[in-house]
Coordinates of C-alpha atoms and ligand atoms in Angstrom, one line a residue:
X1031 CA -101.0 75.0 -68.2
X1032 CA -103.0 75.2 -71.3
X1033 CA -103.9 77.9 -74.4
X1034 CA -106.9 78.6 -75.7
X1035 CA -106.5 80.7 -79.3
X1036 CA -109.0 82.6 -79.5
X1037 CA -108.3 86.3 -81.5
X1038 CA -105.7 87.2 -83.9
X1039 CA -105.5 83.4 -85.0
X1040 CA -104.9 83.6 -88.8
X1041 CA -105.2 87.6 -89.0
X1042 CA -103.9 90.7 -87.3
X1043 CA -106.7 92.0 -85.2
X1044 CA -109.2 91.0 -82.1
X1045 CA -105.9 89.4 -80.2
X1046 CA -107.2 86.9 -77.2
X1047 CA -105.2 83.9 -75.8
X1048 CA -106.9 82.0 -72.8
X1049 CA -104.5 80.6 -70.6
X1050 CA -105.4 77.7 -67.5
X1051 CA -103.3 77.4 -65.0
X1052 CA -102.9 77.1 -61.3
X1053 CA -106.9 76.4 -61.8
X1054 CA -107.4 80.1 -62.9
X1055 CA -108.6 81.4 -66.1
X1056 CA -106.4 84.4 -67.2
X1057 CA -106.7 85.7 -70.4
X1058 CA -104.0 87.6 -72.3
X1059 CA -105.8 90.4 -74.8
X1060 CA -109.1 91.2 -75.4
X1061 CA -108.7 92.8 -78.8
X1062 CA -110.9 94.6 -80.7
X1063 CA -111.6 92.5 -84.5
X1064 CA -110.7 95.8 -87.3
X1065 CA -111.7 95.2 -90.8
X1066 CA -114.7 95.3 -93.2
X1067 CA -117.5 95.6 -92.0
X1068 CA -118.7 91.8 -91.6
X1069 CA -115.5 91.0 -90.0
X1070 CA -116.1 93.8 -87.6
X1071 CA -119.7 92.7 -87.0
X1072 CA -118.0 89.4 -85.0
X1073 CA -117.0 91.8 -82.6
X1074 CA -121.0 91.4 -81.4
X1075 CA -121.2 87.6 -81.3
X1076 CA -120.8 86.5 -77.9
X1077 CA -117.0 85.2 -76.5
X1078 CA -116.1 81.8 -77.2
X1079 CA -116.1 80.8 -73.5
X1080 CA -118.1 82.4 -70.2
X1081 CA -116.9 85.5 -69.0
X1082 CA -117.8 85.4 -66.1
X1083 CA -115.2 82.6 -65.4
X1084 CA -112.6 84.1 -66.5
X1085 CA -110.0 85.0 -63.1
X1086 CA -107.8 87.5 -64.6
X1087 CA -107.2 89.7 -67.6
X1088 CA -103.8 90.7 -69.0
X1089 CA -103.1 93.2 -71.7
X1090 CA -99.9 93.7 -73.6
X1091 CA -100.2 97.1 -74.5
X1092 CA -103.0 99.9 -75.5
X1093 CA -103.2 99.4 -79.2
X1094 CA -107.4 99.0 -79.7
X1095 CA -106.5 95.5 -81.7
X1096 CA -105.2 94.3 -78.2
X1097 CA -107.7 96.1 -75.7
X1098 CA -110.8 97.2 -77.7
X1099 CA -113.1 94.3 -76.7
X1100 CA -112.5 94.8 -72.7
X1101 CA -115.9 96.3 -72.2
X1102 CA -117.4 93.5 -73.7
X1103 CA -115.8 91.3 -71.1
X1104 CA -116.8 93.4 -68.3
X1105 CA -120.5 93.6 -70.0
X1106 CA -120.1 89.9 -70.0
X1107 CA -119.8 89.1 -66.7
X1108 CA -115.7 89.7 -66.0
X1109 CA -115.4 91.3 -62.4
X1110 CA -111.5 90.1 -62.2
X1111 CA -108.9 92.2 -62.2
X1112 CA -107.2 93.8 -65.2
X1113 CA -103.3 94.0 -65.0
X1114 CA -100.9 96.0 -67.6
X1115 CA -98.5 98.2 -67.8
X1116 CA -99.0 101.2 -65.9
X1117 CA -98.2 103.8 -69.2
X1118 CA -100.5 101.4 -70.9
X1119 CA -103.2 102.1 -68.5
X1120 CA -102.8 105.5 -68.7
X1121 CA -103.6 105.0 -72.4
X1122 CA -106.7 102.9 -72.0
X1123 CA -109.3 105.6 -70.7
X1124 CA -108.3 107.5 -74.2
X1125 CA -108.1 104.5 -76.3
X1126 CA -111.4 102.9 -74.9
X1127 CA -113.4 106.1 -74.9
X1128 CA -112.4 107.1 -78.4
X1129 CA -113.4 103.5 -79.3
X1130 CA -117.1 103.5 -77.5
X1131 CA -117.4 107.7 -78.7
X1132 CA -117.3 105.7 -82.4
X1133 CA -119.7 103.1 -81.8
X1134 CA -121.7 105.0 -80.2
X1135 CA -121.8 107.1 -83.4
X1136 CA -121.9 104.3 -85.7
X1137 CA -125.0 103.0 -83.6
X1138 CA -126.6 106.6 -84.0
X1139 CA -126.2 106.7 -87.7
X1140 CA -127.6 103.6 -88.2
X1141 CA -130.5 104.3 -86.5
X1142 CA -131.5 107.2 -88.3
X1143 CA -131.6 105.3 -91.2
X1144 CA -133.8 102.8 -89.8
X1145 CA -137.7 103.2 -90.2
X1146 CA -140.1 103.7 -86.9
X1147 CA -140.7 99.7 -85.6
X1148 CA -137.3 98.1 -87.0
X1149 CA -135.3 97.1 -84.4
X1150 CA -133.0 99.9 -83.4
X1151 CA -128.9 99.3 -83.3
X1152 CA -127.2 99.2 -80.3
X1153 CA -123.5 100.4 -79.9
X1154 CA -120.9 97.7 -79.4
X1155 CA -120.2 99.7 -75.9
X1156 CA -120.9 102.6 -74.6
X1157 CA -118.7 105.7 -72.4
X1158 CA -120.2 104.5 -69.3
X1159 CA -119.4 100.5 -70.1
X1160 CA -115.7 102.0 -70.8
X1161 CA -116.0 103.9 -67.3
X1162 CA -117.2 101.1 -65.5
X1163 CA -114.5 98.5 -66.8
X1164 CA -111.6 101.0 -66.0
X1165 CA -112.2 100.5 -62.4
X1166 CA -110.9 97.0 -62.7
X1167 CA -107.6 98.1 -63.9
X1168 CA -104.6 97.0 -61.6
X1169 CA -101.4 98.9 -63.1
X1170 CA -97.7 97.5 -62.8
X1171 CA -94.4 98.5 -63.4
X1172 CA -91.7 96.6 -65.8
X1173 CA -89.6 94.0 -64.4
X1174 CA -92.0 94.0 -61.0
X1175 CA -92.8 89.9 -61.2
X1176 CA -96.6 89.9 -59.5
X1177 CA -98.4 87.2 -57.6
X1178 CA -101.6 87.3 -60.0
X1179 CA -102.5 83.8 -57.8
X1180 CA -101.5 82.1 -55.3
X1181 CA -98.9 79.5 -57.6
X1182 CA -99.3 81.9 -60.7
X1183 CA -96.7 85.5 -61.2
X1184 CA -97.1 87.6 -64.6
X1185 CA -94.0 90.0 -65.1
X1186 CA -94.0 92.8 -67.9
X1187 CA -90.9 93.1 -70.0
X1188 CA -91.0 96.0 -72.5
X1189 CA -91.5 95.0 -75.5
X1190 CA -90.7 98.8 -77.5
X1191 CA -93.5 98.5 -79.6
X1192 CA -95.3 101.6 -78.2
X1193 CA -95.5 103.6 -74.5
X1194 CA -96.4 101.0 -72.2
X1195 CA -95.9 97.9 -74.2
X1196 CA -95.0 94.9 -72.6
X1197 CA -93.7 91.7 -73.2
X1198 CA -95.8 89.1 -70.5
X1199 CA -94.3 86.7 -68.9
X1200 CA -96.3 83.8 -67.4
X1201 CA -95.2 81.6 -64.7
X1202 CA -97.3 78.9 -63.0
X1203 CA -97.2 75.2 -62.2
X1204 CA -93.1 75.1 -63.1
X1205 CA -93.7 76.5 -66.4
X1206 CA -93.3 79.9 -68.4
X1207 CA -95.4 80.6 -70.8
X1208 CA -93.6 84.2 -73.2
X1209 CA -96.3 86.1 -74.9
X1210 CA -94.5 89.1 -77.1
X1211 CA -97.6 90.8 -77.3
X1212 CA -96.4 93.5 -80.2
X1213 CA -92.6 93.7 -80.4
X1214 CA -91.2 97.0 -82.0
X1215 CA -88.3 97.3 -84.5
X1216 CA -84.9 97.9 -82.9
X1217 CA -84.2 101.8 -82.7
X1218 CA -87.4 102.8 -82.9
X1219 CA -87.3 106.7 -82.1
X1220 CA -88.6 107.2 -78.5
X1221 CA -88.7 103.9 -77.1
X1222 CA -86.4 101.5 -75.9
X1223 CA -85.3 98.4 -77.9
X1224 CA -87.5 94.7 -77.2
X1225 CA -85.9 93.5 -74.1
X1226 CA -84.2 89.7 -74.9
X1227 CA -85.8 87.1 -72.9
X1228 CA -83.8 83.7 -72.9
X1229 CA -86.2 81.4 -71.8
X1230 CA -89.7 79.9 -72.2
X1231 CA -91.4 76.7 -72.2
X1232 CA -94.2 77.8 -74.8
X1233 CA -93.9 81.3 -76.4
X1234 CA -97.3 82.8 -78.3
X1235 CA -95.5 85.4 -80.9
X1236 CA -96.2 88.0 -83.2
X1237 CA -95.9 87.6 -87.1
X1238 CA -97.4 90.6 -88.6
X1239 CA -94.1 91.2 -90.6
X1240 CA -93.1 87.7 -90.5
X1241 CA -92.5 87.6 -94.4
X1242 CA -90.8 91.0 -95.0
X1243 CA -88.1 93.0 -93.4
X1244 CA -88.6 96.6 -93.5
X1245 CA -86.0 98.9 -95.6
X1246 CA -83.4 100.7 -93.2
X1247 CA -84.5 103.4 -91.3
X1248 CA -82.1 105.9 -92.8
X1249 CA -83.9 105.2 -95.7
X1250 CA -87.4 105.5 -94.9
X1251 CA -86.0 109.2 -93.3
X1252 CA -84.5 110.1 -96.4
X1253 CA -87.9 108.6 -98.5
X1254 CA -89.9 110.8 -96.5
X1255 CA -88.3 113.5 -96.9
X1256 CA -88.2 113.2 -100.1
X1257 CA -91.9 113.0 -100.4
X1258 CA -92.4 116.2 -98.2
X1259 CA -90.2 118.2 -101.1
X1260 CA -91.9 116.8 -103.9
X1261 CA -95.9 117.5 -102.2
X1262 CA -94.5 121.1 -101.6
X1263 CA -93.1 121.3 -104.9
X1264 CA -96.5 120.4 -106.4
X1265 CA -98.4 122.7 -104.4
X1266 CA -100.4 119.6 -102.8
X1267 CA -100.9 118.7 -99.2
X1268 CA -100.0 115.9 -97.7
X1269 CA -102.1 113.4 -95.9
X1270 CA -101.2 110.7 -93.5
X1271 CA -103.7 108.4 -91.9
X1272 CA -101.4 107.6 -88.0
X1273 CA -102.6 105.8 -85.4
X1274 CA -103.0 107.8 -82.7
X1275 CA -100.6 106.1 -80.2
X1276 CA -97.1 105.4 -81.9
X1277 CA -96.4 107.0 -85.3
X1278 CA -98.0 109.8 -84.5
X1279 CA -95.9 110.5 -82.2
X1280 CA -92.8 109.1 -84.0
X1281 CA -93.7 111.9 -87.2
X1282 CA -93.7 114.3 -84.7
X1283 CA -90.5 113.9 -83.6
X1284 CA -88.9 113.2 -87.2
X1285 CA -90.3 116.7 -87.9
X1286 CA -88.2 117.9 -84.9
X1287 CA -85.5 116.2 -85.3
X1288 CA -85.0 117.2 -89.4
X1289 CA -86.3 120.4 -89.0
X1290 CA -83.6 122.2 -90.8
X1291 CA -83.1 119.2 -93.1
X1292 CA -86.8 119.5 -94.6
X1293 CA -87.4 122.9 -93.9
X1294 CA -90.5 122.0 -92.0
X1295 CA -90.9 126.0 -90.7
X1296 CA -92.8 126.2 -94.2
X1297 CA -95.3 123.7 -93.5
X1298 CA -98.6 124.0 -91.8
X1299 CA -98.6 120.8 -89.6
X1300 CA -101.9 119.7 -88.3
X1301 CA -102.8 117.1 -85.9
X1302 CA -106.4 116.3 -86.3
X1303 CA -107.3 113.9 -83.6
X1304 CA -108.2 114.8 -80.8
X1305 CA -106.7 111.9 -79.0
X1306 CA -103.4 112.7 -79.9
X1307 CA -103.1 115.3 -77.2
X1308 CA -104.4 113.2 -75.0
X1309 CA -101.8 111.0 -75.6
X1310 CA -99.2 113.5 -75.7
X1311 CA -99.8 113.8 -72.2
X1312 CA -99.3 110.3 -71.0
X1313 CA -96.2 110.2 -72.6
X1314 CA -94.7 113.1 -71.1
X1315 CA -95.8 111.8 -68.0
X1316 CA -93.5 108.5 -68.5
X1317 CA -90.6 109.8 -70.6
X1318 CA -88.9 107.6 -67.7
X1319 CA -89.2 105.2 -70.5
X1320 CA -87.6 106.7 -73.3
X1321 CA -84.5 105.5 -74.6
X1322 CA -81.9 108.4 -73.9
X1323 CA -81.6 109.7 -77.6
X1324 CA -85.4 110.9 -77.2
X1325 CA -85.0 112.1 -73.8
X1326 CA -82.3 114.3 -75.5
X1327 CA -84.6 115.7 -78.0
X1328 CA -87.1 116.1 -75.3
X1329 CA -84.6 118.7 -74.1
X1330 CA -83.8 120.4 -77.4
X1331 CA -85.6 122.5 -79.9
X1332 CA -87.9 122.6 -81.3
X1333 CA -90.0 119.9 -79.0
X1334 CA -91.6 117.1 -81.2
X1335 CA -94.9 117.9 -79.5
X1336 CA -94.5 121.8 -79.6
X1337 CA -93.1 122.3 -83.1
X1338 CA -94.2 126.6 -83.8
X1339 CA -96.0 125.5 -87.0
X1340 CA -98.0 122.3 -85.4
X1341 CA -102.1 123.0 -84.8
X1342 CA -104.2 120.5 -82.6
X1343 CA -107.8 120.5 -83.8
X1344 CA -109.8 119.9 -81.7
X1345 CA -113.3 120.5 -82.8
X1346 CA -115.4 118.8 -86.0
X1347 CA -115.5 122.2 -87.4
X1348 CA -111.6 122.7 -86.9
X1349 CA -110.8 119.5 -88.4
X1350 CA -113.4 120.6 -91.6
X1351 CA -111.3 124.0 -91.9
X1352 CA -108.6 121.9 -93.1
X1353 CA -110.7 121.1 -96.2
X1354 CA -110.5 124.8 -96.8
X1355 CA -106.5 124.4 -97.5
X1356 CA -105.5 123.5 -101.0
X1357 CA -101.8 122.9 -100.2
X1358 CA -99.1 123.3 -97.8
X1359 CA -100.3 121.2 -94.9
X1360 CA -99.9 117.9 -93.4
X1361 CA -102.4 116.9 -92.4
X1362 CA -101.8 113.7 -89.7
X1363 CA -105.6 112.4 -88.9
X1364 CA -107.0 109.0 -87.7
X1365 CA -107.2 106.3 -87.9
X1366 CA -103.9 104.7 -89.3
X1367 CA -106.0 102.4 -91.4
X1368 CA -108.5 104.9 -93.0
X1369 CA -111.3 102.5 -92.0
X1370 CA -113.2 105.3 -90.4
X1371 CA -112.1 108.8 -88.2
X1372 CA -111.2 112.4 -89.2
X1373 CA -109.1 111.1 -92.4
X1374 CA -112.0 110.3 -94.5
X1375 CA -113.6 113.7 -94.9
X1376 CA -109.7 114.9 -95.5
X1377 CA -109.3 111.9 -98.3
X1378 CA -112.8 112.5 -99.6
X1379 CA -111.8 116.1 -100.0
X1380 CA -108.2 115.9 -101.4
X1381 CA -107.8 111.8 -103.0
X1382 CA -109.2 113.3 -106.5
X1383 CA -106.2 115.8 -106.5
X1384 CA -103.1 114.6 -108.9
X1385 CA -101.4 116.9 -106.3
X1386 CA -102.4 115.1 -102.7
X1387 CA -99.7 112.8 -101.5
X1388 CA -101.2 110.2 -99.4
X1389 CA -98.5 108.5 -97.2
X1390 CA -99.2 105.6 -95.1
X1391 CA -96.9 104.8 -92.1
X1392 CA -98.2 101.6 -90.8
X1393 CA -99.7 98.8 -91.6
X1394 CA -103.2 98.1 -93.4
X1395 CA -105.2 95.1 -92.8
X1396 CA -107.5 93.4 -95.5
X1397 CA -110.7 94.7 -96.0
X1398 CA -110.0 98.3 -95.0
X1399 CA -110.4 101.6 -97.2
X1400 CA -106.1 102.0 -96.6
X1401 CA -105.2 98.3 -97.8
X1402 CA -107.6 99.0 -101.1
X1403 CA -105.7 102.3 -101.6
X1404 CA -102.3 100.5 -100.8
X1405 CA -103.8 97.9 -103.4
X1406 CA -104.0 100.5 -106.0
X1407 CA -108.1 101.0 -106.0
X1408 CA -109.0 103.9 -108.9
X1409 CA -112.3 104.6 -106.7
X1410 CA -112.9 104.0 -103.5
X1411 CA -116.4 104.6 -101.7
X1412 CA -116.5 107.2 -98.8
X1413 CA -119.3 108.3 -96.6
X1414 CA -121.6 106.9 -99.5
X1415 CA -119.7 108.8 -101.8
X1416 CA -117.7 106.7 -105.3
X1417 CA -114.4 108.9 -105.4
X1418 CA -111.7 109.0 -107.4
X1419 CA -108.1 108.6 -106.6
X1420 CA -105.9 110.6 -108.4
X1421 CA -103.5 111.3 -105.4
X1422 CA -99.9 109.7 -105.2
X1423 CA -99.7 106.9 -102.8
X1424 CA -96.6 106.4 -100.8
X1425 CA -96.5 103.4 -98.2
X1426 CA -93.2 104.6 -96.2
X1427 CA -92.4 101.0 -94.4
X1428 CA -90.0 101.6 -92.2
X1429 CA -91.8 103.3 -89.7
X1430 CA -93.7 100.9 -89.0
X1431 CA -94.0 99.8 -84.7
X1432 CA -93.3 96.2 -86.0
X1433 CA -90.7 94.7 -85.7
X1434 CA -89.9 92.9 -89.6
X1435 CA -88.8 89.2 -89.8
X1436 CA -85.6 89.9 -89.0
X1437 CA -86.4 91.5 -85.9
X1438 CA -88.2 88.5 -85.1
X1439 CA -86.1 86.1 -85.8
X1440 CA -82.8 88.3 -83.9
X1441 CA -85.6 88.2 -80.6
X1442 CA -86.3 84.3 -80.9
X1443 CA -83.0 83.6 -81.1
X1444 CA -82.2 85.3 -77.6
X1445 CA -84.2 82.2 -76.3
X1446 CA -81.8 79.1 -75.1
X1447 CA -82.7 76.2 -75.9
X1448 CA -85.4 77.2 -78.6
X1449 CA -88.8 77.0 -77.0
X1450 CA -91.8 75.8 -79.1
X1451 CA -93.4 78.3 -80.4
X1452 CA -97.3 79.6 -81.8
X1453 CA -97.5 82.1 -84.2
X1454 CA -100.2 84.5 -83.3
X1455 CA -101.0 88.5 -85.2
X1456 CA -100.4 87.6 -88.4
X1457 CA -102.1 86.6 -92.1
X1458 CA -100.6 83.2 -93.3
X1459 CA -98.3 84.2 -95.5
X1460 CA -96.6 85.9 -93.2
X1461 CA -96.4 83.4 -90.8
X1462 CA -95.6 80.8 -93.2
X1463 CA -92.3 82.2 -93.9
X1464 CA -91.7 83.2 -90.6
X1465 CA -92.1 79.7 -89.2
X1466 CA -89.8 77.8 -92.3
X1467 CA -87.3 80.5 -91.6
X1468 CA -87.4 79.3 -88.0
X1469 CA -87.2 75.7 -88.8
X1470 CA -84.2 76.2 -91.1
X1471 CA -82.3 77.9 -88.5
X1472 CA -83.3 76.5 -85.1
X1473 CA -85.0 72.9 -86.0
X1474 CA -88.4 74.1 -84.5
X1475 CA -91.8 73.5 -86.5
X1476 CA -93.8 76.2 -85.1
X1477 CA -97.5 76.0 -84.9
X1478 CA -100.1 78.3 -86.6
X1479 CA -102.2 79.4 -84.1
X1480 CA -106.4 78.8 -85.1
X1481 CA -109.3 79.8 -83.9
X1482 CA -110.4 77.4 -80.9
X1483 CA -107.0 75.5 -80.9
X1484 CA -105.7 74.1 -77.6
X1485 CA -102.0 74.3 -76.6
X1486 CA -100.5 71.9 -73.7
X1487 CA -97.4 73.7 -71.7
Ligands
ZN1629 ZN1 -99.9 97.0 -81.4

């Protein structure tokens, strides 16, 4: 059994791993590359290897940094089957067709600006590539250990990084090959804690927080709440950029849960993207897989997704109305990373406002417009527009789906003996640290995954 690296090798987005074994191609990821613009643009070369070959597809959870790319595949020449978690594949359709609904835009706006006779732009994918590669999708349940090929058994452990998210395992030719995929933070609201898995021969793992451990979650609570009295106290609103799938949903049910607490009644709470309901659906449709503290809260009132004072916009011109409030809302709007979606026109409107609280809840990779205001940037360019940022930033850690080096290091330690390991999903530095903190304690040298390295099982 061998790995190909071919995504997320060195940064945090446009995951893909190409795995051989049992003469079969199977790929784990097909990520989408987030970023600036000219890392973004990669996303249009063609893949590093013929996709047509390829036997198999695996994906480790919905997040658009692990699945965004799959059209390309299918565009490509993949006809194999897709396996992942069945939440998960409830997910894609929303998470794919959100994606292609913003090339597709992007495309259109380039275009206009183009002259008659320049070559016109062409959108990454498109709805129908999305609809076509869905029918590929071959859903599974945790813990049910699949024949993929004849000599070759995948089996999805969850991996509590967000609905659906799945640890894979990878068994072929007497080997196992671990891929976390995206592990989530012990006690993360609604889902259940990373499940322990004690043994692999190679294991492909996360880094994104791989050089920083997250403050306690108690604090982050008390932080935000914090933050919530002092916006309301300066009359501002408050904006958060969420990804749609995760901390959205997490916010909402902090809101519930600390309703008295923060006096949220006062609040006009606004979820502007329209994906969120969406995915408010699916996971009401598998709160089999919530932890039982959420399934409790599910019960109670108010529900996280029904709080009285909560509005989901739905329309462009909704989502513009917001504009139209000077304070007293929150305003959660994607995407998590400000590097395009409904936030913009909200930060356009409110960043040049002493009294605008901007909070981020997740992480923000280089080269987007969230890591420059994380950075500190006095101006930042939107929509073609220079803009000023006067509004009080607040990055609010703690929430974050990751789970922080600590978490990391508390999962590989569950493995016996210590496999080798390849650090995937993360920026140097952070994987750096993570791999001398491993050598210190366990005597492995783990290996920073490049692009176009091969890995031997
Ligand atoms: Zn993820």
């Amino acid at each position: 059994m061998q790995v190909n690296f071919h995504g997320a090798a060195g940064e945090v987005t446009g995951s893909m791993h190409l795995v051989e074994a049992a003469g079969k191609r199977i790929l784990l990821d097909c990520g989408l590359i987030q970023g600036s613009p000219e890392a973004e643009a990669r996303n249009f070369a063609a893949f590093p290897f013929d996709a047509a070959s390829i036997d198999a597809l695996v994906l480790s959870h919905g997040h658009i940094d692990h699945v965004g790319r799959v059209p390309r595949l299918v565009m490509a020449g993949f006809r194999g089957p897709i396996y992942t978690q069945r939440a998960t594949a409830d997910l894609l359709p929303i998470m794919l067709m959100d994606s292609a609904s913003l090339q597709e835009n992007e495309a259109e706006r380039s275009n206009r600006k183009r002259r008659p006779g320049q070559p016109r732009a062409m959108p990454l994918y498109t709805r129908d590539d999305v609809r076509e590669a869905l029918t590929q999708l071959r859903p599974l349940e945790y813990d049910a250990h699949t024949q993929v090929f004849p000599g070759a058994e995948i089996n999805f452990r969850d991996a509590g990084h967000i609905l659906g998210s799945a640890i894979v395992e990878l068994r072929a030719e007497g080997k196992t090959l671990v891929f976390s995929g995206d592990l989530g933070m012990k006690g993360t609201p609604i889902l259940r804690d990373p499940v322990s898995v004690h043994h692999a021969d190679l294991l492909l793992m996360e880094s994104t927080y791989g050089n920083r451990n997250h403050r306690e979650r108690s604090d982050t609570i008390q932080e935000l709440g914090e933050i919530l009295d002092a916006a309301w106290r300066d009359g501002g609103n408050v904006l958060i950029p969420a990804f749609a799938v995760g901390r959205t949903q997490e916010l909402l049910y902090w809101f519930a849960r600390q309703w008295n607490d923060w006096d949220m009644s006062r609040w006009r709470i606004f979820l502007d993207s329209p994906m969120a309901s969406k995915v408010v659906q699916v996971y009401d449709r598998h709160h089999a897989l919530f932890d039982a503290e959420a399934r409790a809260v599910w019960h109670g009132t108010p529900n996280p997704f029904r709080l009285p004072n909560l509005r989901v916009t739905e329309s462009a011109e909704e989502s513009m109305s917001i504009n139209r409030i000077h304070g007293g809302a929150i305003v959660i709007a994607g995407n998590g990373m400000a590097s395009g979606g409904r936030i913009l026109h909200h930060m356009r409107q409110c960043l040049p406002k002493r009294q605008t609280r901007i909070v981020f809840v997740g992480y923000q990779a280089e080269g987007t417009l969230g890591r420059r205001l994380v950075d500190g940037a006095r101006w930042v360019r939107i929509h073609g527009h220079d803009v000023r940022v006067n509004a009080h930033r607040h990055t609010v850690g703690g929430l974050s789906a990751h789970a922080d080096q600590q978490g990391l290091l508390d999962w590989y330690a569950g493995f016996s003996p210590s496999p080798p390991l390849v650090l995937v999903h993360g920026e140097d530095l952070a994987r750096e640290a993570l791999a001398g903190e491993i050598s210190e304690r366990h005597g492995v040298q783990a290996t920073l995954a490049r692009p176009g390295m091969l890995i031997e099982v």
